[in-house]
PDB file of C-alpha atoms and ligand atoms in Angstrom:
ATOM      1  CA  UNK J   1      10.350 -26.190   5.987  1.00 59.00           C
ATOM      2  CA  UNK J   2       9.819 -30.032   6.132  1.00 72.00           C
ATOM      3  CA  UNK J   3      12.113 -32.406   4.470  1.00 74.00           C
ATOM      4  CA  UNK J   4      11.021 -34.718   2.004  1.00 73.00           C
ATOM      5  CA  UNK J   5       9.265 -37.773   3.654  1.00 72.00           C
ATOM      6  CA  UNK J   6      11.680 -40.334   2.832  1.00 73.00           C
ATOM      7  CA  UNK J   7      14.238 -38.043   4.337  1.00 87.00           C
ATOM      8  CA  UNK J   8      12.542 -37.211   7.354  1.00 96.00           C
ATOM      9  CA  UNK J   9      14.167 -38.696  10.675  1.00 97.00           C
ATOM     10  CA  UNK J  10      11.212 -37.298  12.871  1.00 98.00           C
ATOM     11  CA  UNK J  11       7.731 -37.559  12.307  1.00 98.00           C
ATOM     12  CA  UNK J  12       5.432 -35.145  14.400  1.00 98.00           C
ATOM     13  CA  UNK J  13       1.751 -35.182  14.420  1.00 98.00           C
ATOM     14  CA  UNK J  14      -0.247 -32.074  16.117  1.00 99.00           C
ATOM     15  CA  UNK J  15      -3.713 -32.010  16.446  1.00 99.00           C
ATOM     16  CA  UNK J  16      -4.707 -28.295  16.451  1.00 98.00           C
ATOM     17  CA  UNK J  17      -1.707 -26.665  14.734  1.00 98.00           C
ATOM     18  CA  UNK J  18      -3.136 -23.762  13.127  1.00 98.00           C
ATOM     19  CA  UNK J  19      -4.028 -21.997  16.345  1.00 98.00           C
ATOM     20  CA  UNK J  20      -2.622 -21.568  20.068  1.00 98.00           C
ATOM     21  CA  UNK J  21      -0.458 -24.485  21.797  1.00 98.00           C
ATOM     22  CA  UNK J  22      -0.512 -26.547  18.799  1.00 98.00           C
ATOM     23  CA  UNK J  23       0.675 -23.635  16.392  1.00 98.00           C
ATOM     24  CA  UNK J  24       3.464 -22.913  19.070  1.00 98.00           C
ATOM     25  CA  UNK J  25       4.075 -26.508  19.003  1.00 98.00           C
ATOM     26  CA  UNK J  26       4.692 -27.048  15.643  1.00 98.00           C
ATOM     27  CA  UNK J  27       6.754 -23.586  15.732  1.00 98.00           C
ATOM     28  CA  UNK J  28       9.127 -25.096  18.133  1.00 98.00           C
ATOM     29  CA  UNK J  29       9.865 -28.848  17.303  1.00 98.00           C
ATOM     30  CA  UNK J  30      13.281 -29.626  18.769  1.00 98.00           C
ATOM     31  CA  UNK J  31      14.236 -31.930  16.304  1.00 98.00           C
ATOM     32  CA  UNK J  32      16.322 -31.097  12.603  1.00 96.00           C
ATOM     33  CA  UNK J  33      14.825 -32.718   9.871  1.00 97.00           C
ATOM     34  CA  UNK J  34      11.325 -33.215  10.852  1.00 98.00           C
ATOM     35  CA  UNK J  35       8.304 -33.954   9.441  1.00 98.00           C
ATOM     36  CA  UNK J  36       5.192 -32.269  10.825  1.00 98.00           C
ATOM     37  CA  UNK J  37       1.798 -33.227   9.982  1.00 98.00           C
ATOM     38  CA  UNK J  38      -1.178 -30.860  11.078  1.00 98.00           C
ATOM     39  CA  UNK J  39      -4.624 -32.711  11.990  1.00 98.00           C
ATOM     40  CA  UNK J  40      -7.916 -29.881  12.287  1.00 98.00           C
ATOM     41  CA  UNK J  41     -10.378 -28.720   9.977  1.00 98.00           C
ATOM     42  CA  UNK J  42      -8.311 -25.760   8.361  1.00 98.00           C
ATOM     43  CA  UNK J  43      -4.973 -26.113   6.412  1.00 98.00           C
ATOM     44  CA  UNK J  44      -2.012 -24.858   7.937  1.00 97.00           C
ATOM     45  CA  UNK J  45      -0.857 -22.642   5.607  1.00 96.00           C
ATOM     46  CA  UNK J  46       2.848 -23.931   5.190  1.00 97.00           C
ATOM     47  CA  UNK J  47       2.709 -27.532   6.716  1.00 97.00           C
ATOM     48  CA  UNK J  48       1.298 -30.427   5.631  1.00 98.00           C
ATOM     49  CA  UNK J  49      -2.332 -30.849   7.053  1.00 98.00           C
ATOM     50  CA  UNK J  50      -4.457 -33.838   7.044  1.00 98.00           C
ATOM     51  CA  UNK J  51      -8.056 -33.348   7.562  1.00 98.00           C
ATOM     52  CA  UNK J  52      -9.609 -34.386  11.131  1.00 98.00           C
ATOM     53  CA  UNK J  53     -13.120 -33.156  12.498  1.00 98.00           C
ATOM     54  CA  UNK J  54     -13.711 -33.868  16.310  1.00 98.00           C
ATOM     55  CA  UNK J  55     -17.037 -34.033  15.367  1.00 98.00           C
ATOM     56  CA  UNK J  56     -16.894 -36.193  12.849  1.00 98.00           C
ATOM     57  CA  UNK J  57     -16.203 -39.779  13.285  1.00 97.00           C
ATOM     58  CA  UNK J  58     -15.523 -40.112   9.464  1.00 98.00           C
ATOM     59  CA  UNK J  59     -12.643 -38.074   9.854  1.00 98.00           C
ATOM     60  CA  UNK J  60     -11.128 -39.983  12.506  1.00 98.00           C
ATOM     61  CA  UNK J  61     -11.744 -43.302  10.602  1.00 98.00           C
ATOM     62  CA  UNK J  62      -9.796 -41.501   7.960  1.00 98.00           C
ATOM     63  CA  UNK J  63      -6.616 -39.810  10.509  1.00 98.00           C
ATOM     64  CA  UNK J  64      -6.237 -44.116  11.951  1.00 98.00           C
ATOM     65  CA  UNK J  65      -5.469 -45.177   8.125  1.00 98.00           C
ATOM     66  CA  UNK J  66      -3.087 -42.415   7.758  1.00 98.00           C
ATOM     67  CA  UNK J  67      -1.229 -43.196  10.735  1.00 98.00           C
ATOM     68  CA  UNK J  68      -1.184 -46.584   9.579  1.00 98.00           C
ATOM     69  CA  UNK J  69       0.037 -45.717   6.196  1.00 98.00           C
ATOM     70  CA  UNK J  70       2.657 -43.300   7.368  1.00 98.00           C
ATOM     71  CA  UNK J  71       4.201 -45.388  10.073  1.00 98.00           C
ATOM     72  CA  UNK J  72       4.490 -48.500   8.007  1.00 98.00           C
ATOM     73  CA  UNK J  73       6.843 -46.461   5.238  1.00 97.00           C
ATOM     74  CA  UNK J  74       8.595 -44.470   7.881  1.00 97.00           C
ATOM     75  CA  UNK J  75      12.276 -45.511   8.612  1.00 96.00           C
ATOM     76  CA  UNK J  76      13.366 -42.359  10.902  1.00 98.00           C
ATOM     77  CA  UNK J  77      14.520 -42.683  14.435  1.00 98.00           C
ATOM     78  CA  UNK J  78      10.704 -41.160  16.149  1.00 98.00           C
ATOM     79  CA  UNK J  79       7.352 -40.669  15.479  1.00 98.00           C
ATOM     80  CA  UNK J  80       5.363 -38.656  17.718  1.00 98.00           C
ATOM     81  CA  UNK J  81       1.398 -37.474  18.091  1.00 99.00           C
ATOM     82  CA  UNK J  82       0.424 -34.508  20.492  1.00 99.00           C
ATOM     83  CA  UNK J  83      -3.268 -34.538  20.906  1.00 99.00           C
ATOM     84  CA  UNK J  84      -4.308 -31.249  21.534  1.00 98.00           C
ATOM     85  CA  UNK J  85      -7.000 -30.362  19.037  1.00 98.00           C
ATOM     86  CA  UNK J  86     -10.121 -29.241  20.930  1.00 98.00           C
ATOM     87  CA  UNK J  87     -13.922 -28.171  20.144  1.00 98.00           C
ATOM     88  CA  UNK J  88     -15.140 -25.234  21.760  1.00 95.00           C
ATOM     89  CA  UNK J  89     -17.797 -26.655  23.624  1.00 83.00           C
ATOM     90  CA  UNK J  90     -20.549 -25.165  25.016  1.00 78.00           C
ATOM     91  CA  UNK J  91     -19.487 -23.808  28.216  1.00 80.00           C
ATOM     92  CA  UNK J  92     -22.688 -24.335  30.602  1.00 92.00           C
ATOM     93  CA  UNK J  93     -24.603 -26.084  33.698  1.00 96.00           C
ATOM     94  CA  UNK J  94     -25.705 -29.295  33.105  1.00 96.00           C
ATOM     95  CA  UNK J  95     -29.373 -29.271  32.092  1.00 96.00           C
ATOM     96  CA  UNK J  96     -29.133 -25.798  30.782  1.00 96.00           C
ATOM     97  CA  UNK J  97     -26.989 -26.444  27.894  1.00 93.00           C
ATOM     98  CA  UNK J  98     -28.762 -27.518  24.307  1.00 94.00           C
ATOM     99  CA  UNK J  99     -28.708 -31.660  24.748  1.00 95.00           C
ATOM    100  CA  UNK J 100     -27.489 -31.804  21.049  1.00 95.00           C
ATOM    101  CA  UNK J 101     -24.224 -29.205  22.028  1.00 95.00           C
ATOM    102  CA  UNK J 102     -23.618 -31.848  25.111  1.00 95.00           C
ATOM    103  CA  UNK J 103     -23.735 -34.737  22.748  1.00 96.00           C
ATOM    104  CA  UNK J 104     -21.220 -33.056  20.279  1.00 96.00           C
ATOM    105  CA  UNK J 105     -19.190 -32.019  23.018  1.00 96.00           C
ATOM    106  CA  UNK J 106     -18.857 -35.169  24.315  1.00 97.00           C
ATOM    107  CA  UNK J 107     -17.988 -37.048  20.971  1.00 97.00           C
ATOM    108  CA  UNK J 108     -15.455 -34.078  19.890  1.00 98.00           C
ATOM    109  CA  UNK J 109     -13.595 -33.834  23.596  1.00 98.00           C
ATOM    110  CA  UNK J 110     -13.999 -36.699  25.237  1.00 98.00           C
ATOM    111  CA  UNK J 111     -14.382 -39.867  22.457  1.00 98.00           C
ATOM    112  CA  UNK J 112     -12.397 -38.130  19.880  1.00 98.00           C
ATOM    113  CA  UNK J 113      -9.027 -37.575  21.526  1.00 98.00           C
ATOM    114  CA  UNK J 114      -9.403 -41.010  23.352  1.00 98.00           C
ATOM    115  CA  UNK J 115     -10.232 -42.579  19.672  1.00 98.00           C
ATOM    116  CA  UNK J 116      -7.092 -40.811  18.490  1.00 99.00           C
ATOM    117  CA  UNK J 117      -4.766 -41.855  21.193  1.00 99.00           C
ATOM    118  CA  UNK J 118      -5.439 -45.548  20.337  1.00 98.00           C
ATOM    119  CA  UNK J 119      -5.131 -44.881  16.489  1.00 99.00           C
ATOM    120  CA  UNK J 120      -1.571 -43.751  16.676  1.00 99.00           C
ATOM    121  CA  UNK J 121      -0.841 -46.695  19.522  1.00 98.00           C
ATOM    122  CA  UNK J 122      -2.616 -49.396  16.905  1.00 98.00           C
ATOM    123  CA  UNK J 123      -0.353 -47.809  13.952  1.00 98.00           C
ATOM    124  CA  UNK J 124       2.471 -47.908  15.702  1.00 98.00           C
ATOM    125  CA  UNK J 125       1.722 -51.908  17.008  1.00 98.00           C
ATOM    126  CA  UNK J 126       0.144 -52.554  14.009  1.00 98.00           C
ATOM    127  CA  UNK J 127       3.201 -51.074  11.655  1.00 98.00           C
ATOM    128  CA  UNK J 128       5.732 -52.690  14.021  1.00 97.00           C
ATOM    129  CA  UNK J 129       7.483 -49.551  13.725  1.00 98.00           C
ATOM    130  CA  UNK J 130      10.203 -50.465  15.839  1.00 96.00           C
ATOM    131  CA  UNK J 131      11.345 -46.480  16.194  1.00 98.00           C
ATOM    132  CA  UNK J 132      10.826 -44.131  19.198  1.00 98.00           C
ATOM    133  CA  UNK J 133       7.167 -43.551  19.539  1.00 98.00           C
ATOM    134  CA  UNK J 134       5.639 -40.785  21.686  1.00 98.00           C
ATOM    135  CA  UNK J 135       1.822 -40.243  22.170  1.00 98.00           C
ATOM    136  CA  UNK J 136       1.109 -36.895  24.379  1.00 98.00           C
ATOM    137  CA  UNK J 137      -2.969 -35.911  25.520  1.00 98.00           C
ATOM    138  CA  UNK J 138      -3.106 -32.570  26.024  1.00 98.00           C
ATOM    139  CA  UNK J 139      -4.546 -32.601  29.402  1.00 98.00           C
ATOM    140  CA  UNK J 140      -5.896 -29.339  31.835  1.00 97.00           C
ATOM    141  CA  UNK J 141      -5.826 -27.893  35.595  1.00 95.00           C
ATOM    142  CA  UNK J 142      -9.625 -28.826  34.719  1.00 96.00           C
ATOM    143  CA  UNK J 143      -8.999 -32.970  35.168  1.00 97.00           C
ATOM    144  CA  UNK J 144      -8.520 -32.423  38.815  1.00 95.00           C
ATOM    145  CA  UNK J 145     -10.519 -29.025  39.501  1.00 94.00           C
ATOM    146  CA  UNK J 146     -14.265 -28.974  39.468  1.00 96.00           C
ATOM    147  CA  UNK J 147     -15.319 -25.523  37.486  1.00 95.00           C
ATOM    148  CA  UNK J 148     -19.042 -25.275  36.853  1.00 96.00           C
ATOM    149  CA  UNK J 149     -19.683 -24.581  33.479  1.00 96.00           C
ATOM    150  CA  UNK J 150     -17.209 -26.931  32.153  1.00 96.00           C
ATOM    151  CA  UNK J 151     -18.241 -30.428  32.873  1.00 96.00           C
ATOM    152  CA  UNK J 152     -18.087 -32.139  29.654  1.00 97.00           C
ATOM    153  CA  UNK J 153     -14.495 -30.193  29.852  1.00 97.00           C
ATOM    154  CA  UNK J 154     -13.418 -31.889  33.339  1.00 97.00           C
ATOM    155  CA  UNK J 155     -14.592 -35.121  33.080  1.00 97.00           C
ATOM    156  CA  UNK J 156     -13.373 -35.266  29.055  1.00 98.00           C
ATOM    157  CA  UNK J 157      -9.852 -33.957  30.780  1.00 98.00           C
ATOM    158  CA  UNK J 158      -9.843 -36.324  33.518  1.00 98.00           C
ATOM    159  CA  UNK J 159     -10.641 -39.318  31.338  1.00 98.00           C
ATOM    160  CA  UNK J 160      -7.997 -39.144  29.317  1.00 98.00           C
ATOM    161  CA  UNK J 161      -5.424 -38.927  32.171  1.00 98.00           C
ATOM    162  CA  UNK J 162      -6.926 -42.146  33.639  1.00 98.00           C
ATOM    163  CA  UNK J 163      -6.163 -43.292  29.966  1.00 98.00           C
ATOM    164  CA  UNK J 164      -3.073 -42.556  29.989  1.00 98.00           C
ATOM    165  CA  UNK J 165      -2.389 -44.185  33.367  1.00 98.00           C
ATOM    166  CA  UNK J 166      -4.047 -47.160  32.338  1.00 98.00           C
ATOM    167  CA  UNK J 167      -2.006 -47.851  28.770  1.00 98.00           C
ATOM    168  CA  UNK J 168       1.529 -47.047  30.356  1.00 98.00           C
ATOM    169  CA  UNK J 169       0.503 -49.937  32.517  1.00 98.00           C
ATOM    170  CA  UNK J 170      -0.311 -52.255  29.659  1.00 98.00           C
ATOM    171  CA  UNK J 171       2.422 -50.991  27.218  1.00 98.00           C
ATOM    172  CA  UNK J 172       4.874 -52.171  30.449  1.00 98.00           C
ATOM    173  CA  UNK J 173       3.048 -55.341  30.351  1.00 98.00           C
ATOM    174  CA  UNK J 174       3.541 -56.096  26.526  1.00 98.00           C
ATOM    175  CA  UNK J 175       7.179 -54.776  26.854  1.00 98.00           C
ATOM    176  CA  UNK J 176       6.307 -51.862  24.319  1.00 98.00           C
ATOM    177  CA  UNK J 177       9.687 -49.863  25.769  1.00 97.00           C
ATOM    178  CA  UNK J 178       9.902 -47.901  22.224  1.00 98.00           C
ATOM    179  CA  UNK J 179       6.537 -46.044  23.152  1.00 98.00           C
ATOM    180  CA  UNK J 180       5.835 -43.802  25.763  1.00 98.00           C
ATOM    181  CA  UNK J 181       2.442 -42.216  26.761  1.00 98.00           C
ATOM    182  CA  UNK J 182       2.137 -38.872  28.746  1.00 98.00           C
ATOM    183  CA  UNK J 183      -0.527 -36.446  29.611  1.00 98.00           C
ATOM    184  CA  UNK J 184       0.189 -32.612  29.755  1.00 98.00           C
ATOM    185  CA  UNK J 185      -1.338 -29.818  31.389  1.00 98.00           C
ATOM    186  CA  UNK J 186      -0.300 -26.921  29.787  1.00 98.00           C
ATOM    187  CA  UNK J 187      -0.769 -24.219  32.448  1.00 96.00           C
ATOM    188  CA  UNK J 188      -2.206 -20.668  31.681  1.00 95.00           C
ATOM    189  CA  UNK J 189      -2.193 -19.961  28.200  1.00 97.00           C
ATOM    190  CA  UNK J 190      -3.252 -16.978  26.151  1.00 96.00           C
ATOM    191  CA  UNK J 191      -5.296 -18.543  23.442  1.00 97.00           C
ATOM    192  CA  UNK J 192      -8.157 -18.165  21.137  1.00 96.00           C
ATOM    193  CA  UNK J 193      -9.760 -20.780  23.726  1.00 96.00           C
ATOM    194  CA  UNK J 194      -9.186 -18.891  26.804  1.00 95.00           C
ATOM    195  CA  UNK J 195     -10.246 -15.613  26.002  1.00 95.00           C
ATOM    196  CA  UNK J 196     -13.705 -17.551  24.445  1.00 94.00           C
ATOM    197  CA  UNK J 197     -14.327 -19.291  27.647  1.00 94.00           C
ATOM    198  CA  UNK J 198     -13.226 -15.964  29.527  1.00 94.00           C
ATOM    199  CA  UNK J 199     -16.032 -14.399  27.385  1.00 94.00           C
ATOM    200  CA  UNK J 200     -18.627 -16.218  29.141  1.00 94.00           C
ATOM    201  CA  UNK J 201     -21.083 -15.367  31.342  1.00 95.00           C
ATOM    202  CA  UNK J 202     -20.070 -15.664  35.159  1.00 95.00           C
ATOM    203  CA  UNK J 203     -23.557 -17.829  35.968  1.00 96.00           C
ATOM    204  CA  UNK J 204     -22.518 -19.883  33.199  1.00 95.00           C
ATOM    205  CA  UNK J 205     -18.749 -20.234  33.955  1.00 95.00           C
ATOM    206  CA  UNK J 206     -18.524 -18.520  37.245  1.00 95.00           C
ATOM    207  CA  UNK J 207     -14.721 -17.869  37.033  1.00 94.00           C
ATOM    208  CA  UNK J 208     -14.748 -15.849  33.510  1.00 95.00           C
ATOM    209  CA  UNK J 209     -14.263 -12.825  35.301  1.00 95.00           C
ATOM    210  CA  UNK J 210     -11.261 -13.506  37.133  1.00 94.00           C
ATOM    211  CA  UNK J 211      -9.930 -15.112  33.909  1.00 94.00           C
ATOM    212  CA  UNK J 212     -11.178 -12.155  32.106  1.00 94.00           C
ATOM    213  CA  UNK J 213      -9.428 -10.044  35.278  1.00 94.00           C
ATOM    214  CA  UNK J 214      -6.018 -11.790  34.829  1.00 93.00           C
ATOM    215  CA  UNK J 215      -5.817 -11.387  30.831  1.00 94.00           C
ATOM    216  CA  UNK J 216      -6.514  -8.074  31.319  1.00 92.00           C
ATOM    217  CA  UNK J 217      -3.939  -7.682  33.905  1.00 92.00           C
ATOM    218  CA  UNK J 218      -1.561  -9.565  32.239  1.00 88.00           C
ATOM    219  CA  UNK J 219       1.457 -11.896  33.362  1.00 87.00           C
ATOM    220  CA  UNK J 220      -0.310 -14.311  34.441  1.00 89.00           C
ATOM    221  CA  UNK J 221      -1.168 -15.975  31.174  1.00 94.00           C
ATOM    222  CA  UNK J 222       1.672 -17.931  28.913  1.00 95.00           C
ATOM    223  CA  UNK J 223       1.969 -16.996  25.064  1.00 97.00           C
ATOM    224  CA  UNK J 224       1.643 -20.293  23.061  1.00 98.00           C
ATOM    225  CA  UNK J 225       5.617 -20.431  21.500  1.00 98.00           C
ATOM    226  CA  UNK J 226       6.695 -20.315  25.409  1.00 97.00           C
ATOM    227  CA  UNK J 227       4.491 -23.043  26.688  1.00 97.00           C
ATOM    228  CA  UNK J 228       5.156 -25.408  23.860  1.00 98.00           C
ATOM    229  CA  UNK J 229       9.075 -24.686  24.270  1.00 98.00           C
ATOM    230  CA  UNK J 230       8.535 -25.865  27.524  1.00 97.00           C
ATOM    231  CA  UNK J 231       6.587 -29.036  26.882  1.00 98.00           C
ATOM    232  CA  UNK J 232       9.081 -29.958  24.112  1.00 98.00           C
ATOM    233  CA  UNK J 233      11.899 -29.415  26.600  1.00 98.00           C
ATOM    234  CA  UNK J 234       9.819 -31.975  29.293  1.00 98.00           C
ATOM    235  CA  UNK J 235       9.660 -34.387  26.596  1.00 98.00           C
ATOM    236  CA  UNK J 236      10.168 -37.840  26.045  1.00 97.00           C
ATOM    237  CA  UNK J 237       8.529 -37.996  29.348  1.00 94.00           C
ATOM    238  CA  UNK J 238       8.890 -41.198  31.773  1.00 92.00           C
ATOM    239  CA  UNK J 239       6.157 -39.820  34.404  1.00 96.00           C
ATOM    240  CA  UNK J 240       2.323 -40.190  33.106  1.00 98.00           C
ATOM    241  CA  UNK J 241       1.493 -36.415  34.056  1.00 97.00           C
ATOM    242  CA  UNK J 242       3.337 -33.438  32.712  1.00 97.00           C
ATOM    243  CA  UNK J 243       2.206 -30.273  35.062  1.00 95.00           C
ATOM    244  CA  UNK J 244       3.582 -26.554  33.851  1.00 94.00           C
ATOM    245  CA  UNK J 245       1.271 -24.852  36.411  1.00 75.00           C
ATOM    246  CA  UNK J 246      -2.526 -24.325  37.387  1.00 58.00           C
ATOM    247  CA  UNK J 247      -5.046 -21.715  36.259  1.00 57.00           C
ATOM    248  CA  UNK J 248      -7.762 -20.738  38.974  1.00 56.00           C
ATOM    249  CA  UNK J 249      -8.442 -22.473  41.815  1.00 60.00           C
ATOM    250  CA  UNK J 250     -11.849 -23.406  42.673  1.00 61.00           C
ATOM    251  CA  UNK J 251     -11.873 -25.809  44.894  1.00 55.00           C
ATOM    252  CA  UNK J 252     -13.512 -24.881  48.624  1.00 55.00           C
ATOM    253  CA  UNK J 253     -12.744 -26.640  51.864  1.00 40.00           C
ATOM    254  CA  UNK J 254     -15.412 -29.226  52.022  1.00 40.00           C
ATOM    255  CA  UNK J 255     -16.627 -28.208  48.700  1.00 45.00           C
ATOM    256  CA  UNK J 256     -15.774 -31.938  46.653  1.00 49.00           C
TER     257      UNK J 256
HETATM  258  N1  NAP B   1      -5.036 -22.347  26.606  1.00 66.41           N
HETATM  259  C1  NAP B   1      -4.940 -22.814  27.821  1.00 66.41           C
HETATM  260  O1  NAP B   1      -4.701 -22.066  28.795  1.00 66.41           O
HETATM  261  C2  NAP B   1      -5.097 -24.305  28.073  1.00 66.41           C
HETATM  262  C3  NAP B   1      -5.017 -24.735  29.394  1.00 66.41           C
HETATM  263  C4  NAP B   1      -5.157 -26.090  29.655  1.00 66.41           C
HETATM  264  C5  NAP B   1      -5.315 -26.988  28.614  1.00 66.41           C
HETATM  265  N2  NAP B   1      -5.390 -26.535  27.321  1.00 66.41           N
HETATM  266  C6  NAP B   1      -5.559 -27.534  26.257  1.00 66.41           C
HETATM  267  O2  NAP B   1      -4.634 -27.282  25.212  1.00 66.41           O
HETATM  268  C7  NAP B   1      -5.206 -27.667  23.950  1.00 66.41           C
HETATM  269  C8  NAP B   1      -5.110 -26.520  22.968  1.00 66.41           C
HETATM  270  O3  NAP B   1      -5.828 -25.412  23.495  1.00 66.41           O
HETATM  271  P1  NAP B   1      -5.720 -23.941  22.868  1.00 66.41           P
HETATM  272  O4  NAP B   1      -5.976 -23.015  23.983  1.00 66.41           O
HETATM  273  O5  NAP B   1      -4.482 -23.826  22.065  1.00 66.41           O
HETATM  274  O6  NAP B   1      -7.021 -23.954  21.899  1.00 66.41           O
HETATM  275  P2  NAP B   1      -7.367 -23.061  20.602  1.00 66.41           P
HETATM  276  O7  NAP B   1      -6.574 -21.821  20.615  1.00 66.41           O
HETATM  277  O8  NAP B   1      -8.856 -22.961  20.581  1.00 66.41           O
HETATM  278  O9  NAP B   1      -6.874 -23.980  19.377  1.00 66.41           O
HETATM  279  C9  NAP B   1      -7.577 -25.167  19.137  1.00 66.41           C
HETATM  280  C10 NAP B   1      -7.030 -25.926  17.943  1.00 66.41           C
HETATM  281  O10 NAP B   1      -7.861 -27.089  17.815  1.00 66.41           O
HETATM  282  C11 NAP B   1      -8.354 -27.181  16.501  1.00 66.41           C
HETATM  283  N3  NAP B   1      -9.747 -27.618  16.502  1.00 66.41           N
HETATM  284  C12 NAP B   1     -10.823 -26.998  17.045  1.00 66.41           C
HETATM  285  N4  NAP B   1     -11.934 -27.677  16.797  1.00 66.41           N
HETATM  286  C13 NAP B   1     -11.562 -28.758  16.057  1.00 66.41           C
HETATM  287  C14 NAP B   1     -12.273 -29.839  15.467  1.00 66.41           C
HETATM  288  N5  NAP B   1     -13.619 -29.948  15.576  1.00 66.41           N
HETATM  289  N6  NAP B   1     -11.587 -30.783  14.811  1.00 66.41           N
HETATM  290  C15 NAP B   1     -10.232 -30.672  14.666  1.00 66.41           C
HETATM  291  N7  NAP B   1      -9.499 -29.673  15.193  1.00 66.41           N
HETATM  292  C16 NAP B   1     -10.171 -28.729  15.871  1.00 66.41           C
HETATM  293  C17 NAP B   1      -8.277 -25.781  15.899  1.00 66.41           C
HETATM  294  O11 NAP B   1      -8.001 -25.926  14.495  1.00 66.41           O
HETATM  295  P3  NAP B   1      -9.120 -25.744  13.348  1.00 66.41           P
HETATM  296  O12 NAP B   1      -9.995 -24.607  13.775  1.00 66.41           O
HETATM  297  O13 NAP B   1      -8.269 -25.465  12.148  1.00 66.41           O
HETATM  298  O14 NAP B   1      -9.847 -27.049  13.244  1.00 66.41           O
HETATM  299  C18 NAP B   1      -7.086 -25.158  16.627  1.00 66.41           C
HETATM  300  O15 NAP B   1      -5.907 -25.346  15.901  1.00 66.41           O
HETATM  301  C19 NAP B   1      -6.642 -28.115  24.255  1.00 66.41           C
HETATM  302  O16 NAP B   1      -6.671 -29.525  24.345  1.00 66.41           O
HETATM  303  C20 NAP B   1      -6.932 -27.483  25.601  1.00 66.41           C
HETATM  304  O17 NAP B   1      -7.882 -28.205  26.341  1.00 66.41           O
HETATM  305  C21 NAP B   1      -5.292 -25.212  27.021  1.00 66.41           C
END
């Protein structure tokens, strides 16, 4: 159960917490005395929640004045933000996919969590909350390898680790040493999202069989509570890429 606010020495953000990593996350906060706030479209049924859409620009107008409030009152020794909410997209070839799904896609998974990141790093300037502060993107095996079918997915993915690159850089600059920025990919995890996009059909995501093939098998695949234990563990991080293993490889000599 969360403390009080004004008693609260940690103060946890998770995109996402009422399903999958984020649920596991927010299961398995290291820290006594904790605060956590969920962000998605559904209330968590015991912790806080504050609304936030992807899709809905609104809503993310709405999450940067929160953090802004929040921080600014908060006196505990960290404040953290996991972004790991994500839109199930539509999984498809370019050109064949509905051009209003691609431009939804694109604002939910690629602008949203980049519009997010820089919320919580503007609150946290802005508050001069002088406290540890920890922003983590929840990154994928899918910023560095090419499936078709997921393109939005890869190039949302490998955005935001180029983000995060990029802001350690200036943070160093400004002498921000109270915030630290990290990307995470999460490995193979047994989610809601992975058995959707295993779902698929293979000549629109021509690896959902062999996903399908290793859920099925099993072993392969993480459950949620023992990935996020293992982020938490990794974490504050001081390298800009967290890596907890791959999912399948596509990549083909020559292939790009
Ligand atoms: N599972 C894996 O193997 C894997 C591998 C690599 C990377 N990842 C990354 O890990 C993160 C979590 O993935 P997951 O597998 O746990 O996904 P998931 O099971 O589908 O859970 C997604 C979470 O995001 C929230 N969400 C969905 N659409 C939203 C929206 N429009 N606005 C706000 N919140 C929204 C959902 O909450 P509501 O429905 O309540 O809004 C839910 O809590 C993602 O960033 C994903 O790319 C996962």
């Amino acid at each position: 159960m969360s403390p009080q606010p004004q008693a609260a020495d940690s103060l946890i953000w998770i995109s996402g917490a009422t399903e999958g990593i984020g649920l596991g996350l927010s299961r398995t906060v290291p820290y006594d005395r904790a605060r956590i706030v969920n962000l998605s479209r559904r209330r968590h049924p015991e912790l806080e929640s504050h609304y936030l859409d992807l899709a809905d620009h609104r809503s993310l107008t709405a999450v940067a004045e929160h953090f802004l409030r929040e921080l600014a009152a908060f006196r505990g020794q960290r404040a953290i933000f996991i972004q790991n909410a994500h839109l199930r997209g539509m999984t498809g070839f370019a050109a064949e996919t509905g051009a209003e799904d691609v431009a939804r896609d694109i604002a939910a998974n690629v602008a949203a969590p980049l519009l997010l990141g820089d919320a919580f790093l503007r609150a946290v300037v802005e508050s001069g909350y002088r406290g540890e502060a920890g922003l983590v993107m929840m990154s994928s095996a899918a910023a560095r390898s090419p499936y078709e079918g997921q393109s939005i997915y890869c190039a949302g993915k490998a955005a935001l680790e180029m983000w995060v690159r990029v802001v350690r850089r200036e943070n160093e600059r400004r002498g921000r040493s109270h915030i630290w920025v990290t990307a995470v990919r999460p490995g193979f995890v047994d989610t809601g999202l992975t058995r959707h996009v295993a779902a698929m059909a293979d000549r629109d995501y021509p690896v959902a069989s062999t996903l399908r093939a290793q859920l099925v098998a099993g072993g392969q695949a993480m459950d949620a509570d023992s990935a996020a234990r293992q982020i938490w563990a990794a974490l504050p991080a001081r390298q800009s890429l967290l890596l907890f293993g791959e999912q399948v490889q596509v990549e083909q000599p020559g292939g790009g």
